[in-house]
Coordinates of C-alpha atoms in Angstrom, one line a residue:
X1 CA -79.6 -62.4 86.1
X2 CA -78.7 -59.6 88.6
X3 CA -82.0 -57.9 87.7
X4 CA -84.0 -61.0 88.7
X5 CA -82.1 -61.3 92.0
X6 CA -82.8 -57.7 92.9
X7 CA -86.5 -58.1 92.1
X8 CA -86.6 -61.3 94.1
X9 CA -85.1 -59.5 97.1
X10 CA -87.6 -56.7 96.8
X11 CA -90.4 -59.3 96.7
X12 CA -89.1 -61.0 99.8
X13 CA -89.0 -57.6 101.6
X14 CA -92.4 -56.8 100.4
X15 CA -93.8 -60.1 101.7
X16 CA -92.1 -59.5 105.0
X17 CA -93.6 -56.1 105.3
X18 CA -97.1 -57.4 104.5
X19 CA -96.7 -60.1 107.1
X20 CA -95.9 -57.6 109.8
X21 CA -98.8 -55.4 108.8
X22 CA -101.3 -58.3 108.6
X23 CA -100.4 -59.6 112.1
X24 CA -101.6 -56.4 113.7
X25 CA -104.0 -54.8 111.2
X26 CA -105.6 -57.6 109.3
X27 CA -105.1 -57.8 105.5
X28 CA -103.7 -54.5 104.1
X29 CA -102.4 -55.7 100.8
X30 CA -104.3 -53.0 99.0
X31 CA -102.6 -50.3 101.1
X32 CA -99.1 -51.7 101.1
X33 CA -98.4 -51.2 97.5
X34 CA -99.8 -51.1 94.0
X35 CA -99.0 -53.8 91.5
X36 CA -99.1 -54.2 87.8
X37 CA -101.1 -57.0 86.2
X38 CA -98.7 -58.0 83.4
X39 CA -95.9 -59.2 85.7
X40 CA -93.4 -61.9 85.5
X41 CA -94.3 -62.8 89.0
X42 CA -97.9 -63.8 88.1
X43 CA -96.8 -67.4 87.9
X44 CA -96.0 -67.3 91.6
X45 CA -99.4 -65.7 92.3
X46 CA -97.6 -62.7 93.9
X47 CA -98.2 -59.2 92.7
X48 CA -95.1 -57.3 91.5
X49 CA -94.0 -54.5 93.8
X50 CA -94.0 -50.9 92.7
X51 CA -90.4 -49.8 93.4
X52 CA -90.0 -46.3 94.7
X53 CA -86.6 -44.7 94.0
X54 CA -87.8 -41.1 93.5
X55 CA -85.5 -39.7 96.2
X56 CA -86.2 -36.2 95.0
X57 CA -90.0 -36.3 95.0
X58 CA -91.6 -34.7 98.0
X59 CA -95.0 -36.3 97.5
X60 CA -97.8 -35.4 100.0
X61 CA -101.0 -37.2 100.8
X62 CA -104.0 -35.0 101.3
X63 CA -106.2 -34.7 104.4
X64 CA -103.4 -35.7 106.8
X65 CA -103.0 -34.0 110.2
X66 CA -99.6 -32.2 110.3
X67 CA -97.4 -33.1 113.3
X68 CA -96.4 -30.4 115.8
X69 CA -93.0 -30.1 117.5
X70 CA -94.2 -31.7 120.8
X71 CA -95.9 -34.6 119.1
X72 CA -92.6 -36.2 118.5
X73 CA -90.7 -35.1 121.7
X74 CA -91.6 -37.7 124.3
X75 CA -88.2 -37.8 125.9
X76 CA -88.3 -41.6 126.1
X77 CA -84.5 -41.8 125.9
X78 CA -83.9 -39.5 128.8
X79 CA -84.4 -42.1 131.6
X80 CA -82.1 -44.6 129.7
X81 CA -79.3 -42.0 129.5
X82 CA -79.7 -41.1 133.2
X83 CA -79.7 -44.8 134.2
X84 CA -76.4 -45.3 132.3
X85 CA -75.0 -42.2 134.1
X86 CA -76.3 -43.5 137.5
X87 CA -74.7 -46.9 137.3
X88 CA -71.3 -45.8 136.0
X89 CA -69.9 -46.3 139.5
X90 CA -71.3 -49.8 139.4
X91 CA -69.9 -50.7 136.0
X92 CA -67.8 -53.6 137.2
X93 CA -71.0 -55.4 138.2
X94 CA -71.8 -56.1 134.5
X95 CA -68.7 -57.0 132.5
X96 CA -67.0 -59.7 130.5
X97 CA -63.6 -59.8 132.4
X98 CA -61.2 -61.1 129.7
X99 CA -58.2 -59.7 131.6
X100 CA -58.6 -62.3 134.4
X101 CA -57.1 -65.5 133.1
X102 CA -57.5 -67.3 136.5
X103 CA -61.3 -66.7 136.9
X104 CA -63.0 -67.6 133.6
X105 CA -66.3 -67.6 135.5
X106 CA -66.1 -63.8 135.8
X107 CA -67.3 -63.9 132.2
X108 CA -70.9 -64.6 131.2
X109 CA -69.9 -66.4 128.0
X110 CA -66.2 -67.4 128.0
X111 CA -64.3 -66.6 124.8
X112 CA -67.2 -64.8 123.3
X113 CA -66.3 -62.7 120.2
X114 CA -68.3 -61.6 117.2
X115 CA -68.2 -58.7 114.7
X116 CA -71.9 -58.9 113.9
X117 CA -72.6 -55.9 116.1
X118 CA -70.6 -53.8 113.6
X119 CA -73.2 -54.5 111.0
X120 CA -76.4 -54.8 113.1
X121 CA -76.1 -51.2 114.2
X122 CA -77.3 -50.3 110.6
X123 CA -80.3 -52.6 110.6
X124 CA -82.8 -49.9 111.3
X125 CA -82.1 -47.6 108.4
X126 CA -81.4 -50.6 106.1
X127 CA -84.9 -52.0 106.9
X128 CA -86.5 -48.6 106.5
X129 CA -84.9 -47.9 103.1
X130 CA -85.7 -51.5 101.9
X131 CA -89.3 -51.1 102.8
X132 CA -89.5 -47.7 101.2
X133 CA -87.8 -48.8 98.0
X134 CA -90.1 -51.8 98.0
X135 CA -93.1 -49.5 97.8
X136 CA -94.3 -49.9 101.4
X137 CA -95.7 -46.4 102.2
X138 CA -94.4 -45.1 105.6
X139 CA -94.8 -41.8 107.3
X140 CA -92.5 -39.6 105.2
X141 CA -91.6 -39.0 101.6
X142 CA -88.0 -39.5 100.5
X143 CA -86.9 -35.8 101.1
X144 CA -88.5 -35.6 104.5
X145 CA -87.1 -39.0 105.5
X146 CA -83.6 -38.2 104.4
X147 CA -83.7 -34.8 106.2
X148 CA -84.9 -36.5 109.4
X149 CA -82.2 -39.2 109.1
X150 CA -79.4 -36.7 108.5
X151 CA -80.5 -34.5 111.5
X152 CA -80.9 -37.6 113.7
X153 CA -77.5 -39.2 113.0
X154 CA -75.8 -35.8 113.0
X155 CA -77.2 -34.9 116.4
X156 CA -76.3 -38.3 117.8
X157 CA -72.7 -38.1 116.5
X158 CA -72.2 -34.6 118.0
X159 CA -73.6 -35.7 121.4
X160 CA -71.8 -39.1 121.6
X161 CA -68.4 -37.8 120.5
X162 CA -68.5 -34.6 122.6
X163 CA -69.3 -36.8 125.7
X164 CA -66.8 -39.5 124.8
X165 CA -63.8 -37.2 124.5
X166 CA -64.8 -35.2 127.6
X167 CA -65.6 -38.0 130.0
X168 CA -62.6 -40.2 128.7
X169 CA -64.0 -43.4 130.2
X170 CA -61.7 -46.4 129.9
X171 CA -63.0 -49.3 127.9
X172 CA -63.2 -52.7 129.8
X173 CA -60.6 -54.1 127.4
X174 CA -58.3 -51.2 128.2
X175 CA -57.9 -50.4 124.5
X176 CA -58.8 -46.7 124.7
X177 CA -60.5 -44.0 126.8
X178 CA -63.6 -43.3 124.8
X179 CA -66.0 -45.9 126.2
X180 CA -69.0 -43.9 127.5
X181 CA -71.4 -43.7 125.8
X182 CA -71.5 -46.4 123.2
X183 CA -71.5 -45.1 119.7
X184 CA -72.6 -48.5 118.2
X185 CA -75.6 -48.6 120.5
X186 CA -76.5 -45.0 119.8
X187 CA -76.3 -45.6 116.1
X188 CA -78.5 -48.7 116.3
X189 CA -81.2 -46.9 118.4
X190 CA -81.3 -44.0 116.0
X191 CA -82.1 -46.5 113.2
X192 CA -84.6 -48.4 115.4
X193 CA -86.5 -45.2 116.3
X194 CA -86.6 -44.2 112.6
X195 CA -88.1 -47.6 111.8
X196 CA -90.5 -47.2 114.8
X197 CA -91.6 -43.7 113.6
X198 CA -92.0 -44.5 109.9
X199 CA -93.6 -47.9 110.1
X200 CA -94.2 -49.0 113.8
X201 CA -96.5 -46.2 114.5
X202 CA -98.2 -45.9 111.1
X203 CA -98.5 -49.5 110.1
X204 CA -97.7 -52.2 112.7
X205 CA -96.0 -52.1 116.1
X206 CA -94.2 -55.3 115.2
X207 CA -91.8 -53.1 113.2
X208 CA -91.0 -51.3 116.4
X209 CA -90.5 -54.6 118.3
X210 CA -88.2 -55.8 115.5
X211 CA -86.1 -52.6 115.4
X212 CA -85.7 -52.2 119.1
X213 CA -84.9 -55.9 119.6
X214 CA -82.1 -55.7 117.1
X215 CA -80.8 -52.5 118.6
X216 CA -80.9 -54.1 122.1
X217 CA -79.0 -57.1 120.7
X218 CA -76.3 -54.8 119.3
X219 CA -75.8 -53.2 122.8
X220 CA -75.7 -56.6 124.5
X221 CA -73.0 -57.8 122.0
X222 CA -70.9 -54.7 122.8
X223 CA -70.8 -55.8 126.4
X224 CA -70.2 -59.4 125.6
X225 CA -67.4 -58.4 123.2
X226 CA -65.7 -56.6 126.2
X227 CA -65.8 -53.3 124.3
X228 CA -68.3 -51.5 126.6
X229 CA -69.7 -51.3 130.1
X230 CA -73.5 -51.7 130.5
X231 CA -73.6 -48.0 131.5
X232 CA -72.2 -47.1 128.1
X233 CA -74.9 -49.1 126.3
X234 CA -77.8 -47.6 128.4
X235 CA -76.6 -44.0 127.8
X236 CA -76.0 -44.7 124.1
X237 CA -79.5 -46.0 123.7
X238 CA -80.9 -43.0 125.4
X239 CA -78.9 -40.6 123.2
X240 CA -80.0 -42.5 120.0
X241 CA -83.7 -42.2 120.9
X242 CA -83.5 -38.6 122.0
X243 CA -81.6 -37.6 118.9
X244 CA -84.2 -39.1 116.6
X245 CA -87.1 -37.6 118.5
X246 CA -85.5 -34.2 118.1
X247 CA -84.9 -34.8 114.4
X248 CA -88.5 -35.7 113.8
X249 CA -89.7 -32.7 115.9
X250 CA -87.5 -30.3 113.8
X251 CA -88.7 -31.7 110.5
X252 CA -92.3 -31.3 111.7
X253 CA -91.5 -27.6 112.0
X254 CA -89.5 -27.4 108.7
X255 CA -91.8 -29.4 106.5
X256 CA -95.2 -29.1 108.2
X257 CA -97.6 -31.1 106.1
X258 CA -95.3 -31.3 103.1
X259 CA -93.9 -34.8 102.4
X260 CA -96.3 -36.4 104.9
X261 CA -97.8 -39.7 103.7
X262 CA -99.3 -41.3 106.8
X263 CA -100.4 -40.4 110.3
X264 CA -99.9 -42.5 113.4
X265 CA -102.6 -45.1 113.7
X266 CA -105.3 -44.2 116.2
X267 CA -105.8 -46.9 118.8
X268 CA -109.2 -47.3 120.4
X269 CA -107.8 -49.4 123.2
X270 CA -104.3 -50.2 124.3
X271 CA -102.8 -53.6 123.8
X272 CA -101.0 -54.9 126.9
X273 CA -98.4 -56.7 124.8
X274 CA -95.0 -55.0 125.2
X275 CA -91.2 -55.1 124.7
X276 CA -89.3 -53.3 127.5
X277 CA -86.0 -52.1 128.9
X278 CA -86.0 -51.7 132.7
X279 CA -83.6 -50.4 135.4
X280 CA -84.2 -51.1 139.1
X281 CA -82.6 -51.0 142.5
X282 CA -82.7 -53.8 145.1
X283 CA -84.5 -53.3 148.4
X284 CA -83.2 -54.7 151.7
X285 CA -79.8 -55.7 152.8
X286 CA -78.2 -58.9 151.7
X287 CA -75.3 -60.6 153.5
X288 CA -73.5 -63.9 153.7
X289 CA -71.7 -65.1 156.9
X290 CA -69.3 -68.1 156.8
X291 CA -68.5 -69.7 160.2
X292 CA -66.2 -72.6 161.2
X293 CA -69.3 -74.9 161.1
X294 CA -69.5 -74.2 157.4
X295 CA -66.0 -75.5 156.7
X296 CA -66.2 -78.4 154.2
X297 CA -63.4 -80.5 155.8
X298 CA -64.8 -81.1 159.3
X299 CA -61.7 -83.1 160.4
X300 CA -59.7 -79.9 161.0
X301 CA -62.3 -78.3 163.4
X302 CA -60.9 -80.2 166.4
X303 CA -57.4 -78.9 165.9
X304 CA -55.8 -75.6 167.1
X305 CA -56.1 -73.8 163.8
X306 CA -57.2 -70.2 163.8
X307 CA -60.4 -70.6 161.8
X308 CA -62.8 -67.6 162.2
X309 CA -65.8 -66.1 160.6
X310 CA -65.7 -64.5 157.2
X311 CA -68.7 -62.2 156.5
X312 CA -69.6 -60.5 153.3
X313 CA -72.2 -57.7 153.2
X314 CA -73.6 -56.4 149.9
X315 CA -74.7 -52.9 148.9
X316 CA -78.0 -52.1 147.2
X317 CA -78.3 -54.3 144.1
X318 CA -78.6 -52.8 140.6
X319 CA -80.7 -54.6 138.0
X320 CA -81.1 -54.3 134.3
X321 CA -83.9 -56.2 132.4
X322 CA -85.0 -56.9 128.9
X323 CA -88.6 -58.1 129.0
X324 CA -91.5 -58.8 126.7
X325 CA -94.9 -60.4 126.7
X326 CA -97.6 -61.2 124.2
X327 CA -101.2 -61.1 125.5
X328 CA -103.8 -63.6 124.2
X329 CA -106.4 -61.1 125.3
X330 CA -106.4 -57.9 127.4
X331 CA -106.0 -59.9 130.6
X332 CA -103.7 -62.9 130.1
X333 CA -100.4 -63.3 128.2
X334 CA -97.1 -65.2 128.0
X335 CA -93.7 -63.8 128.0
X336 CA -90.2 -63.8 129.4
X337 CA -87.5 -61.7 131.1
X338 CA -83.7 -61.5 131.0
X339 CA -82.4 -60.0 134.2
X340 CA -78.9 -59.0 135.2
X341 CA -78.4 -58.2 138.9
X342 CA -75.2 -56.9 140.4
X343 CA -74.6 -57.2 144.1
X344 CA -71.5 -55.2 145.2
X345 CA -69.7 -56.4 148.2
X346 CA -69.0 -53.9 151.0
X347 CA -65.4 -53.6 152.0
X348 CA -64.5 -56.7 149.9
X349 CA -60.9 -55.5 149.6
X350 CA -60.6 -55.3 153.4
X351 CA -60.5 -59.1 153.4
X352 CA -57.1 -59.0 151.8
X353 CA -55.7 -57.3 155.0
X354 CA -55.9 -60.7 156.7
X355 CA -52.8 -61.9 154.9
X356 CA -50.7 -58.8 155.9
X357 CA -51.7 -59.3 159.6
X358 CA -50.6 -62.9 159.5
X359 CA -47.3 -62.1 157.8
X360 CA -46.6 -59.6 160.6
X361 CA -47.6 -62.2 163.1
X362 CA -45.0 -64.6 161.6
X363 CA -42.3 -62.0 161.8
X364 CA -43.1 -61.3 165.5
X365 CA -43.2 -65.1 166.3
X366 CA -39.7 -65.6 164.8
X367 CA -38.3 -63.2 167.4
X368 CA -40.5 -64.3 170.2
X369 CA -39.7 -68.0 169.9
X370 CA -36.0 -67.2 169.5
X371 CA -35.9 -65.0 172.6
X372 CA -37.6 -67.7 174.8
X373 CA -34.9 -70.3 174.0
X374 CA -31.9 -68.1 174.4
X375 CA -32.2 -66.3 177.8
X376 CA -28.4 -66.3 178.4
X377 CA -27.6 -64.1 175.4
X378 CA -26.7 -60.5 176.0
X379 CA -29.4 -58.0 175.1
X380 CA -27.3 -56.5 172.2
X381 CA -26.6 -59.9 170.8
X382 CA -30.2 -61.0 171.2
X383 CA -31.5 -57.8 169.5
X384 CA -29.1 -58.1 166.6
X385 CA -30.0 -61.8 166.0
X386 CA -33.7 -61.1 166.2
X387 CA -33.5 -58.2 163.8
X388 CA -31.5 -60.2 161.3
X389 CA -33.9 -63.1 161.3
X390 CA -36.9 -60.8 161.1
X391 CA -35.3 -59.0 158.1
X392 CA -34.7 -62.4 156.4
X393 CA -38.4 -63.3 157.0
X394 CA -39.6 -59.9 155.7
X395 CA -37.6 -60.3 152.4
X396 CA -39.2 -63.6 151.5
X397 CA -42.0 -61.5 149.9
X398 CA -40.6 -58.3 148.5
X399 CA -43.7 -58.2 146.1
X400 CA -47.0 -58.4 147.8
X401 CA -49.8 -57.4 145.4
X402 CA -53.4 -58.1 146.4
X403 CA -55.8 -57.3 143.5
X404 CA -59.6 -57.3 143.7
X405 CA -60.5 -59.0 140.4
X406 CA -64.3 -58.7 141.0
X407 CA -66.2 -57.2 143.9
X408 CA -69.6 -57.9 142.5
X409 CA -71.6 -61.1 142.8
X410 CA -73.5 -60.8 139.5
X411 CA -76.5 -62.9 138.6
X412 CA -77.8 -63.6 135.1
X413 CA -81.4 -65.0 135.1
X414 CA -83.6 -66.0 132.2
X415 CA -87.3 -66.6 133.1
X416 CA -90.6 -67.2 131.4
X417 CA -94.2 -67.6 132.4
X418 CA -97.6 -66.0 132.6
X419 CA -98.3 -62.2 132.5
X420 CA -101.5 -60.7 133.9
X421 CA -103.1 -57.3 133.1
X422 CA -106.0 -55.4 134.7
X423 CA -107.0 -52.3 132.7
X424 CA -107.9 -49.2 134.8
X425 CA -109.4 -47.0 132.1
X426 CA -107.9 -46.0 128.8
X427 CA -104.3 -45.2 129.7
X428 CA -103.7 -47.0 133.1
X429 CA -103.3 -50.6 134.0
X430 CA -102.1 -52.9 136.8
X431 CA -100.0 -55.9 135.9
X432 CA -98.5 -58.9 137.5
X433 CA -96.5 -62.1 136.5
X434 CA -95.6 -65.5 137.6
X435 CA -92.1 -66.6 136.3
X436 CA -89.8 -69.5 136.6
X437 CA -86.3 -69.7 135.2
X438 CA -82.6 -70.4 135.6
X439 CA -80.0 -68.2 137.1
X440 CA -76.2 -68.2 136.7
X441 CA -73.8 -66.4 139.1
X442 CA -70.4 -64.9 138.5
X443 CA -68.0 -65.0 141.4
X444 CA -66.3 -62.4 143.5
X445 CA -62.5 -62.9 143.4
X446 CA -59.3 -61.5 145.0
X447 CA -56.0 -62.6 143.5
X448 CA -52.6 -62.4 145.0
X449 CA -49.1 -62.0 143.5
X450 CA -46.1 -62.7 145.6
X451 CA -42.5 -62.7 144.7
X452 CA -39.2 -62.7 146.6
X453 CA -36.3 -64.9 147.9
X454 CA -36.8 -68.5 149.0
X455 CA -35.8 -68.8 152.7
X456 CA -34.6 -71.7 154.8
X457 CA -36.0 -71.8 158.3
X458 CA -34.2 -73.9 160.9
X459 CA -36.2 -74.9 163.9
X460 CA -36.5 -77.6 166.6
X461 CA -39.9 -78.7 167.7
X462 CA -41.1 -81.3 170.2
X463 CA -44.6 -82.8 170.3
X464 CA -46.5 -84.6 173.0
X465 CA -49.8 -86.3 171.9
X466 CA -50.0 -83.9 169.0
X467 CA -49.4 -80.8 171.2
X468 CA -46.3 -78.6 170.8
X469 CA -44.3 -78.8 174.0
X470 CA -41.1 -77.0 172.7
X471 CA -40.4 -74.8 169.7
X472 CA -37.1 -73.3 168.9
X473 CA -36.4 -71.2 165.8
X474 CA -32.6 -71.3 165.4
X475 CA -32.0 -69.5 162.1
X476 CA -33.5 -68.0 159.0
X477 CA -31.3 -67.6 155.9
X478 CA -31.6 -67.0 152.1
X479 CA -31.2 -70.0 149.8
X480 CA -30.1 -67.8 146.9
X481 CA -33.2 -68.8 144.9
X482 CA -36.3 -66.7 144.0
X483 CA -40.0 -67.4 143.3
X484 CA -42.8 -65.7 141.6
X485 CA -46.4 -66.9 142.3
X486 CA -49.9 -65.7 141.4
X487 CA -52.9 -67.5 142.8
X488 CA -56.6 -67.3 144.0
X489 CA -56.4 -65.6 147.4
X490 CA -60.2 -65.5 148.0
X491 CA -63.1 -66.4 145.8
X492 CA -66.9 -66.5 146.4
X493 CA -69.3 -68.0 144.0
X494 CA -72.7 -69.6 143.9
X495 CA -74.3 -72.6 142.2
X496 CA -76.6 -72.2 139.2
X497 CA -80.2 -72.7 140.4
X498 CA -83.9 -72.4 139.5
X499 CA -85.3 -69.0 140.3
X500 CA -89.0 -68.0 140.8
X501 CA -90.3 -64.5 140.3
X502 CA -93.4 -62.5 140.6
X503 CA -94.3 -58.8 140.9
X504 CA -96.7 -56.0 140.4
X505 CA -96.6 -53.0 138.1
X506 CA -98.5 -49.9 137.2
X507 CA -98.5 -48.9 133.5
X508 CA -99.3 -45.6 131.8
X509 CA -99.7 -45.4 128.0
X510 CA -97.9 -42.2 127.2
X511 CA -97.9 -41.5 123.5
X512 CA -98.9 -43.8 120.7
X513 CA -97.1 -47.1 121.5
X514 CA -94.9 -45.8 124.3
X515 CA -95.6 -47.0 127.9
X516 CA -94.0 -46.0 131.2
X517 CA -94.1 -48.6 134.0
X518 CA -93.3 -48.6 137.7
X519 CA -92.7 -52.1 139.1
X520 CA -91.9 -54.0 142.3
X521 CA -90.5 -57.5 141.7
X522 CA -89.8 -60.3 144.0
X523 CA -87.4 -63.1 143.2
X524 CA -86.6 -66.2 145.2
X525 CA -83.7 -68.6 144.8
X526 CA -82.2 -71.2 147.2
X527 CA -78.6 -71.3 146.4
X528 CA -75.4 -72.8 147.6
X529 CA -72.4 -70.4 148.1
X530 CA -68.8 -71.6 148.1
X531 CA -66.0 -69.6 149.6
X532 CA -62.4 -70.6 148.9
X533 CA -59.8 -69.0 151.2
X534 CA -56.1 -69.6 150.4
X535 CA -53.9 -66.9 151.9
X536 CA -50.8 -69.0 152.4
X537 CA -50.1 -70.7 149.1
X538 CA -46.9 -68.7 148.8
X539 CA -45.4 -70.5 151.9
X540 CA -44.9 -73.7 150.0
X541 CA -42.5 -71.9 147.6
X542 CA -41.2 -69.1 149.8
X543 CA -40.7 -71.0 153.0
X544 CA -40.4 -74.7 152.0
X545 CA -40.7 -77.3 154.8
X546 CA -42.4 -75.0 157.3
X547 CA -45.9 -76.5 157.3
X548 CA -45.3 -78.1 160.7
X549 CA -44.1 -74.8 162.0
X550 CA -47.2 -73.0 160.7
X551 CA -49.5 -75.6 162.3
X552 CA -47.6 -75.2 165.6
X553 CA -48.3 -71.5 165.4
X554 CA -52.0 -72.2 164.8
X555 CA -52.0 -71.3 161.1
X556 CA -53.3 -73.7 158.5
X557 CA -51.1 -73.5 155.4
X558 CA -53.6 -75.4 153.2
X559 CA -56.6 -73.6 151.8
X560 CA -60.0 -73.5 153.6
X561 CA -63.3 -74.2 151.8
X562 CA -66.6 -73.0 153.2
X563 CA -70.1 -73.9 151.9
X564 CA -73.4 -72.6 153.0
X565 CA -76.9 -72.8 151.5
X566 CA -79.2 -69.8 151.8
X567 CA -82.6 -68.7 150.7
X568 CA -82.2 -65.4 148.7
X569 CA -85.3 -63.1 148.9
X570 CA -84.7 -60.3 146.4
X571 CA -87.0 -57.3 146.0
X572 CA -86.5 -54.8 143.1
X573 CA -88.1 -51.4 142.6
X574 CA -87.7 -49.8 139.2
X575 CA -88.9 -48.1 136.1
X576 CA -89.6 -49.3 132.5
X577 CA -89.6 -47.8 129.1
X578 CA -91.7 -50.1 126.9
X579 CA -93.1 -50.3 123.3
X580 CA -96.6 -51.6 123.2
X581 CA -97.8 -53.7 120.3

């Protein structure tokens, strides 16, 4: 029974391989494998596969052009590695923040966890080996393939581990200091590039699309699992591709034509269909300014609260895309794009200084209002009394921790639509697109942690038509109780909205199925932004019963909520590494 199951699995893989090849090459059943006539599979009208397990046989097909060293060194992984290195300083823009229990919307997918990425990293070599055992002839014989695989994975392991334990980058889940670059992603891209070289270039580019799609999914899962920053994944992908390119280049020198079974397919014209990874930078300055007119509760605007402007400026945005399109002809196609854009707030942490200034103002006011109501006290008595009360006020918050949980307004957008292509000769083309989709925004957040002694504040206050005519702070003393409070000090988020996109690109077909692109994209979204400002939540526990006193001093103890609606015009300039198919 086991033998039949194995044979059934082999047949399934064989059919999958033939389906890939037929989609791009037409019917190639006669090339894919040889089959025997007297087979138990004849009842199913399927030929039996010729299983190839001769791992020691270095078979060579005649009249094939041997590869040279530089044929396989196209350095496609270099820009990915550099892109990961470049955005290391922006790594907080793209993360699943599981440490923050207050702000679950700092996570793209709350409570996401899977171990599939531990297995998907081996999809490339597993697929390659399964196709080869199933009799689907690829580029290399078994000895040449095994040598290439050993060199590729060995080179990758040396590069990844030497960088990991030199850079000592902390993982986002704080579990260790070996985050950059991602070993899982590097492993998966080694396997994907082997599948691309063996079958994507020699049979059908759909093998390349499949391999690189699974490798990309592995990298995305590493980020969603909170095990890696996006910078780790990009650099890991670059190392995986570069290591495999070097491995194939070295085996070209070592084996020459020996063990060579197929050459890359010659393409008379370049298909505009593609699967791509892109990195870009935003153009233009983005800012949000919240004024008193934007306060949600309009009833407080006529009162004497100190309500000012809160402005947030953003640095240059960083974008990362996964994009693909299938062209119905050489001019028009359909496709989609997943885009992650990180807008880092300038001096976001400076907003937390507001609370310290107001605490100091409260300490000064205690003394000021006491002195005004006791002019007959001697100066030494007055000074001693004021210092004691100010000391009592200061000790109400012996712990004052303000933490920037997230200083990036990160947008995740999924779009689909029409893609256009205009060939400019054999290797160059201009492109455009018209996309519509949905975007989700993660919030910026500052949290506060205050702890200290609960204080009792004694005061006399007289009002006339809602106006304070007399205020006397008579005493501040400890109650003997303590408090410990953590809360949202300041948050800024946006609503989920429809997004529209277009852009232009210039493509250059480099080698075989590899394409370089330069692009300029424009995205438009009309979005509502909500700012929640709650600097005085501690007062309810630390200084109970003092809300009227705060209002008399022009300080609103309750939180403030602002809302604005803005048109967001976002331009992105970047580069793309793509596989054409």
